[in-house]
Short mmCIF file of N, CA and C in Angstrom, two decimals:
data_model
loop_
_atom_site.label_atom_id
_atom_site.label_comp_id
_atom_site.label_asym_id
_atom_site.label_seq_id
_atom_site.Cartn_x
_atom_site.Cartn_y
_atom_site.Cartn_z
N MET A 5 -46.16 -128.57 70.31
CA MET A 5 -45.14 -127.84 70.23
C MET A 5 -43.95 -128.37 70.73
N ILE A 6 -43.02 -128.17 69.91
CA ILE A 6 -41.49 -128.58 70.24
C ILE A 6 -40.76 -127.83 71.04
N LYS A 7 -40.16 -128.15 71.95
CA LYS A 7 -39.24 -127.47 72.80
C LYS A 7 -37.77 -127.61 72.40
N MET A 8 -37.23 -126.63 71.85
CA MET A 8 -35.67 -126.79 71.69
C MET A 8 -34.82 -126.36 72.69
N ILE A 9 -33.80 -127.25 73.09
CA ILE A 9 -32.85 -126.90 74.08
C ILE A 9 -31.47 -126.51 73.25
N TYR A 10 -31.18 -125.15 73.58
CA TYR A 10 -29.94 -124.98 72.80
C TYR A 10 -28.75 -125.07 74.06
N SER A 11 -27.52 -125.14 74.00
CA SER A 11 -26.44 -124.94 74.84
C SER A 11 -25.46 -124.20 74.36
N ARG A 12 -24.92 -123.64 75.19
CA ARG A 12 -23.92 -122.54 74.79
C ARG A 12 -22.66 -122.76 75.79
N PRO A 13 -21.34 -122.35 75.32
CA PRO A 13 -20.33 -122.53 76.12
C PRO A 13 -20.22 -121.68 77.34
N HIS A 14 -19.30 -121.97 78.16
CA HIS A 14 -19.33 -120.98 79.27
C HIS A 14 -18.75 -119.68 78.96
N PHE A 15 -18.89 -118.40 79.27
CA PHE A 15 -18.31 -117.39 79.30
C PHE A 15 -18.59 -116.49 80.36
N GLU A 16 -17.85 -115.69 80.56
CA GLU A 16 -18.12 -114.31 81.47
C GLU A 16 -17.69 -113.20 80.68
N HIS A 17 -18.55 -112.00 80.93
CA HIS A 17 -18.39 -110.91 80.29
C HIS A 17 -18.43 -109.79 81.39
N ILE A 18 -17.64 -108.77 81.36
CA ILE A 18 -17.68 -107.75 82.37
C ILE A 18 -17.33 -106.61 81.49
N LEU A 19 -18.05 -105.56 81.93
CA LEU A 19 -17.74 -103.99 81.44
C LEU A 19 -17.44 -103.13 82.81
N ILE A 20 -16.16 -102.58 82.72
CA ILE A 20 -15.58 -101.60 83.77
C ILE A 20 -15.76 -100.23 83.21
N GLU A 21 -16.52 -99.57 83.85
CA GLU A 21 -16.68 -97.89 83.47
C GLU A 21 -15.92 -97.01 84.44
N ILE A 22 -14.80 -96.42 84.06
CA ILE A 22 -13.97 -95.60 84.61
C ILE A 22 -13.98 -94.00 84.41
N PHE A 23 -14.61 -93.30 85.40
CA PHE A 23 -14.72 -91.90 85.19
C PHE A 23 -13.58 -91.07 85.89
N ASP A 24 -13.61 -89.94 85.30
CA ASP A 24 -12.58 -89.23 86.15
C ASP A 24 -11.12 -89.41 85.77
N VAL A 25 -10.94 -89.81 84.81
CA VAL A 25 -9.68 -90.80 84.33
C VAL A 25 -8.51 -89.69 84.03
N LYS A 26 -7.48 -89.48 84.86
CA LYS A 26 -6.44 -88.70 84.78
C LYS A 26 -5.36 -88.94 83.79
N SER A 27 -4.64 -88.19 82.90
CA SER A 27 -3.74 -88.29 81.92
C SER A 27 -4.30 -89.12 80.68
N ILE A 28 -5.49 -89.46 80.66
CA ILE A 28 -6.07 -90.00 79.50
C ILE A 28 -5.58 -89.40 78.11
N ASN A 29 -5.56 -88.13 78.25
CA ASN A 29 -5.05 -87.30 76.98
C ASN A 29 -3.76 -87.63 76.45
N LYS A 30 -2.83 -88.14 77.16
CA LYS A 30 -1.37 -88.40 76.76
C LYS A 30 -1.69 -89.97 76.25
N THR A 31 -1.87 -90.36 75.07
CA THR A 31 -2.22 -91.32 74.49
C THR A 31 -0.92 -92.56 74.59
N LYS A 32 0.31 -92.25 74.40
CA LYS A 32 1.24 -93.01 74.32
C LYS A 32 1.66 -93.61 75.76
N GLU A 33 1.83 -92.51 76.55
CA GLU A 33 1.89 -93.13 78.02
C GLU A 33 0.58 -93.87 78.59
N PHE A 34 -0.43 -93.36 78.33
CA PHE A 34 -1.74 -94.08 78.41
C PHE A 34 -1.88 -95.75 78.13
N CYS A 35 -1.51 -95.76 76.85
CA CYS A 35 -1.54 -96.98 76.35
C CYS A 35 -0.35 -97.92 77.29
N GLU A 36 0.63 -97.44 77.61
CA GLU A 36 1.67 -98.06 78.33
C GLU A 36 1.11 -98.24 79.51
N LYS A 37 0.02 -97.56 80.23
CA LYS A 37 -0.47 -97.96 81.40
C LYS A 37 -1.41 -99.44 81.23
N ILE A 38 -1.84 -99.18 80.19
CA ILE A 38 -3.00 -100.31 79.84
C ILE A 38 -2.21 -101.67 79.49
N GLU A 39 -0.96 -101.49 78.85
CA GLU A 39 -0.25 -102.86 78.78
C GLU A 39 0.16 -103.24 80.29
N ILE A 40 0.56 -102.47 81.27
CA ILE A 40 0.78 -102.90 82.51
C ILE A 40 -0.19 -103.67 82.82
N PHE A 41 -1.56 -102.75 82.87
CA PHE A 41 -2.84 -103.51 83.78
C PHE A 41 -2.98 -105.04 83.02
N VAL A 42 -2.93 -104.93 81.89
CA VAL A 42 -3.07 -106.46 81.22
C VAL A 42 -2.06 -107.34 81.69
N ASP A 43 -1.09 -107.06 81.72
CA ASP A 43 0.21 -107.72 82.20
C ASP A 43 -0.09 -108.16 83.68
N LYS A 44 -0.42 -107.14 84.62
CA LYS A 44 -0.60 -107.43 86.04
C LYS A 44 -1.77 -108.16 86.32
N CYS A 45 -2.96 -108.10 85.37
CA CYS A 45 -4.23 -109.01 85.48
C CYS A 45 -3.71 -110.60 85.06
N ARG A 46 -2.58 -110.74 84.36
CA ARG A 46 -1.98 -112.07 84.26
C ARG A 46 -2.84 -112.66 83.10
N LEU A 47 -3.29 -111.92 82.10
CA LEU A 47 -4.27 -112.11 80.81
C LEU A 47 -3.14 -112.99 79.67
N ASN A 48 -3.60 -113.86 79.09
CA ASN A 48 -2.77 -114.49 77.95
C ASN A 48 -2.92 -113.90 76.57
N VAL A 49 -2.26 -112.94 76.43
CA VAL A 49 -2.48 -112.20 75.24
C VAL A 49 -1.96 -112.91 74.06
N VAL A 50 -2.77 -113.03 73.00
CA VAL A 50 -2.39 -113.58 71.57
C VAL A 50 -1.91 -112.70 70.73
N LYS A 51 -2.72 -111.55 70.42
CA LYS A 51 -2.46 -110.39 69.36
C LYS A 51 -2.76 -109.04 70.12
N LYS A 52 -2.30 -108.06 69.84
CA LYS A 52 -2.89 -106.74 70.10
C LYS A 52 -2.68 -105.70 69.04
N THR A 53 -3.99 -104.79 69.06
CA THR A 53 -3.96 -103.75 68.23
C THR A 53 -4.36 -102.41 68.63
N LYS A 54 -4.06 -101.40 68.20
CA LYS A 54 -4.82 -100.17 68.76
C LYS A 54 -5.09 -99.21 67.46
N TYR A 55 -6.05 -98.36 67.57
CA TYR A 55 -6.61 -97.32 66.78
C TYR A 55 -6.77 -95.99 67.45
N LYS A 56 -6.20 -95.05 66.89
CA LYS A 56 -6.03 -93.65 67.29
C LYS A 56 -7.15 -92.92 66.53
N PHE A 57 -8.25 -92.30 67.13
CA PHE A 57 -9.27 -91.64 66.30
C PHE A 57 -8.59 -90.28 66.00
N SER A 58 -8.81 -89.79 64.73
CA SER A 58 -8.29 -88.22 64.56
C SER A 58 -8.45 -87.29 65.46
N LYS A 59 -9.75 -86.87 65.87
CA LYS A 59 -9.96 -86.09 66.80
C LYS A 59 -9.30 -86.36 68.24
N ALA A 60 -9.97 -87.47 68.78
CA ALA A 60 -9.70 -87.50 70.17
C ALA A 60 -9.97 -89.20 70.33
N GLY A 61 -9.10 -89.76 71.45
CA GLY A 61 -9.66 -91.13 71.75
C GLY A 61 -8.98 -92.23 70.70
N PHE A 62 -9.01 -93.56 71.61
CA PHE A 62 -8.45 -94.60 70.84
C PHE A 62 -9.05 -95.73 71.15
N THR A 63 -8.96 -97.03 70.53
CA THR A 63 -9.64 -98.11 70.97
C THR A 63 -8.48 -98.97 71.14
N PHE A 64 -8.10 -100.02 72.14
CA PHE A 64 -7.06 -100.87 72.16
C PHE A 64 -7.56 -102.09 72.34
N VAL A 65 -7.06 -103.10 71.60
CA VAL A 65 -7.81 -104.60 71.74
C VAL A 65 -6.59 -105.65 71.92
N PHE A 66 -6.99 -106.35 72.93
CA PHE A 66 -6.33 -107.53 73.27
C PHE A 66 -6.88 -108.83 73.09
N ILE A 67 -6.57 -109.69 71.68
CA ILE A 67 -7.20 -110.99 71.49
C ILE A 67 -6.41 -111.76 72.83
N LEU A 68 -7.16 -112.53 73.57
CA LEU A 68 -6.74 -113.39 74.64
C LEU A 68 -6.85 -114.65 74.08
N SER A 69 -6.00 -115.66 74.89
CA SER A 69 -6.31 -117.13 74.46
C SER A 69 -7.85 -117.41 75.17
N GLU A 70 -8.18 -116.55 76.03
CA GLU A 70 -9.31 -116.86 76.69
C GLU A 70 -10.91 -116.24 76.08
N SER A 71 -10.18 -115.27 75.24
CA SER A 71 -11.35 -114.38 74.43
C SER A 71 -10.83 -112.87 74.22
N HIS A 72 -11.19 -111.94 74.89
CA HIS A 72 -10.73 -110.69 74.39
C HIS A 72 -10.72 -109.49 75.81
N ILE A 73 -10.10 -108.45 75.57
CA ILE A 73 -10.45 -107.43 76.33
C ILE A 73 -10.04 -106.00 75.54
N ILE A 74 -10.92 -105.04 75.54
CA ILE A 74 -11.08 -104.06 74.72
C ILE A 74 -11.06 -102.67 75.67
N PHE A 75 -10.18 -101.83 75.16
CA PHE A 75 -10.32 -100.40 75.91
C PHE A 75 -10.67 -99.37 74.94
N HIS A 76 -11.85 -98.61 75.39
CA HIS A 76 -12.28 -97.65 74.56
C HIS A 76 -12.18 -96.13 75.42
N SER A 77 -11.54 -95.27 74.84
CA SER A 77 -11.32 -94.12 75.70
C SER A 77 -12.21 -92.92 74.94
N TRP A 78 -12.57 -92.05 75.93
CA TRP A 78 -12.99 -90.65 75.69
C TRP A 78 -12.35 -89.62 76.39
N PRO A 79 -11.42 -89.13 75.83
CA PRO A 79 -10.43 -88.43 76.66
C PRO A 79 -11.37 -87.01 77.05
N GLU A 80 -12.00 -86.39 75.87
CA GLU A 80 -13.02 -85.40 76.30
C GLU A 80 -13.55 -85.18 77.32
N MET A 81 -13.82 -86.66 78.09
CA MET A 81 -14.94 -86.80 78.78
C MET A 81 -14.19 -87.37 80.13
N ASN A 82 -12.65 -87.41 80.20
CA ASN A 82 -12.15 -88.42 81.18
C ASN A 82 -12.64 -89.63 81.41
N TYR A 83 -13.06 -90.39 80.44
CA TYR A 83 -13.84 -91.82 80.51
C TYR A 83 -13.20 -92.74 79.72
N LEU A 84 -12.89 -93.95 80.42
CA LEU A 84 -12.52 -95.18 79.90
C LEU A 84 -13.48 -96.38 80.28
N ASN A 85 -13.77 -97.29 78.90
CA ASN A 85 -14.42 -98.44 79.27
C ASN A 85 -13.70 -99.57 78.96
N ILE A 86 -13.91 -100.57 79.81
CA ILE A 86 -13.32 -101.72 79.49
C ILE A 86 -14.16 -102.75 79.19
N ASP A 87 -14.21 -103.24 78.05
CA ASP A 87 -15.06 -104.62 77.77
C ASP A 87 -14.14 -105.98 77.84
N PHE A 88 -14.43 -106.80 78.87
CA PHE A 88 -13.51 -107.89 78.92
C PHE A 88 -14.60 -109.21 78.85
N MET A 89 -14.38 -109.97 78.01
CA MET A 89 -15.11 -111.44 77.78
C MET A 89 -14.07 -112.38 78.07
N SER A 90 -14.28 -113.59 78.72
CA SER A 90 -13.50 -114.77 78.89
C SER A 90 -14.39 -115.93 78.68
N CYS A 91 -13.84 -116.95 78.26
CA CYS A 91 -14.45 -118.44 78.01
C CYS A 91 -14.36 -119.19 79.18
N SER A 92 -13.09 -118.69 80.16
CA SER A 92 -12.62 -119.43 81.27
C SER A 92 -13.39 -118.28 82.74
N PRO A 93 -13.59 -118.92 83.70
CA PRO A 93 -14.00 -118.10 84.86
C PRO A 93 -12.98 -116.93 85.09
N ILE A 94 -13.50 -115.64 85.28
CA ILE A 94 -12.48 -114.71 85.59
C ILE A 94 -12.24 -114.75 87.05
N LYS A 95 -10.93 -114.82 87.25
CA LYS A 95 -10.40 -114.89 88.38
C LYS A 95 -9.85 -113.68 89.10
N ASN A 96 -10.18 -113.60 90.49
CA ASN A 96 -9.37 -112.34 90.91
C ASN A 96 -10.22 -111.09 90.46
N LEU A 97 -11.68 -111.06 90.43
CA LEU A 97 -12.40 -109.98 89.93
C LEU A 97 -11.85 -108.68 90.93
N ASN A 98 -11.85 -108.95 92.14
CA ASN A 98 -11.53 -107.95 93.13
C ASN A 98 -10.37 -107.07 92.77
N LYS A 99 -9.46 -108.18 92.43
CA LYS A 99 -7.83 -107.33 92.09
C LYS A 99 -7.98 -106.58 90.65
N ILE A 100 -8.99 -107.30 89.79
CA ILE A 100 -8.96 -106.35 88.37
C ILE A 100 -9.55 -105.05 88.75
N ILE A 101 -10.50 -105.04 89.78
CA ILE A 101 -11.37 -103.52 89.91
C ILE A 101 -10.26 -102.73 90.63
N PHE A 102 -9.31 -103.41 91.83
CA PHE A 102 -8.34 -102.54 92.40
C PHE A 102 -7.49 -102.21 91.78
N LEU A 103 -6.87 -102.64 90.73
CA LEU A 103 -5.92 -102.41 89.39
C LEU A 103 -6.54 -101.18 88.66
N ALA A 104 -7.60 -101.52 88.29
CA ALA A 104 -8.06 -100.39 87.47
C ALA A 104 -8.32 -98.98 88.12
N LYS A 105 -8.46 -99.01 89.51
CA LYS A 105 -8.67 -97.69 90.08
C LYS A 105 -7.34 -97.24 90.35
N GLU A 106 -6.32 -98.14 90.63
CA GLU A 106 -4.97 -98.02 90.79
C GLU A 106 -4.58 -97.26 89.75
N MET A 107 -4.39 -98.15 88.54
CA MET A 107 -3.48 -97.62 87.37
C MET A 107 -4.03 -96.36 86.80
N PHE A 108 -5.38 -96.52 86.55
CA PHE A 108 -5.91 -95.24 86.03
C PHE A 108 -6.67 -94.13 86.94
N ASP A 109 -5.93 -94.15 88.09
CA ASP A 109 -5.98 -92.92 88.84
C ASP A 109 -7.29 -92.73 89.23
N SER A 110 -8.46 -93.40 89.45
CA SER A 110 -9.65 -92.92 89.67
C SER A 110 -10.44 -93.76 90.89
N LYS A 111 -11.18 -93.16 91.60
CA LYS A 111 -12.10 -93.68 92.52
C LYS A 111 -13.85 -94.11 92.00
N ASN A 112 -14.01 -93.58 90.89
CA ASN A 112 -15.29 -93.76 90.23
C ASN A 112 -15.10 -94.80 89.13
N VAL A 113 -15.44 -95.86 89.58
CA VAL A 113 -15.56 -97.31 88.64
C VAL A 113 -16.57 -97.89 89.14
N ILE A 114 -17.25 -98.45 88.06
CA ILE A 114 -18.69 -99.04 87.80
C ILE A 114 -18.17 -100.31 87.35
N LEU A 115 -18.74 -101.22 87.80
CA LEU A 115 -18.55 -102.81 87.45
C LEU A 115 -20.01 -103.35 86.80
N LYS A 116 -20.09 -103.75 85.65
CA LYS A 116 -21.12 -104.68 85.16
C LYS A 116 -20.77 -106.04 84.79
N LYS A 117 -21.47 -106.80 85.38
CA LYS A 117 -21.00 -108.33 85.16
C LYS A 117 -22.21 -109.04 84.48
N TYR A 118 -21.82 -110.06 83.50
CA TYR A 118 -22.77 -110.73 82.64
C TYR A 118 -22.17 -112.15 82.57
N ASN A 119 -22.91 -113.14 83.23
CA ASN A 119 -22.54 -114.34 83.07
C ASN A 119 -23.41 -115.20 82.28
N GLN A 120 -22.98 -116.45 81.83
CA GLN A 120 -23.65 -117.58 81.21
C GLN A 120 -23.25 -118.66 81.70
#
């Protein structure tokens, strides 16, 4: 039997679930909060785009020089999901969580971290 060895580039992937998010129904103001959050995290944004769903919610995508961060919202559930992937080590993870709680006005935050 031949054993194959595969190599992968370094990446870190975190999911941040935020429950009981206040003011998530005000899309314009909430997207401004997201932009401030990304700026305070000192992420290197290359491109950004957002999509507002016809009934409720939006997805806001930031392409980063390191990879991406995507915000998915469910206003009817006061829920925000942040999908953050980086090819560089994610520094200041505690600061990111603190900012998420502060910026999105919730104490109910769950972090899931995946490393490679």
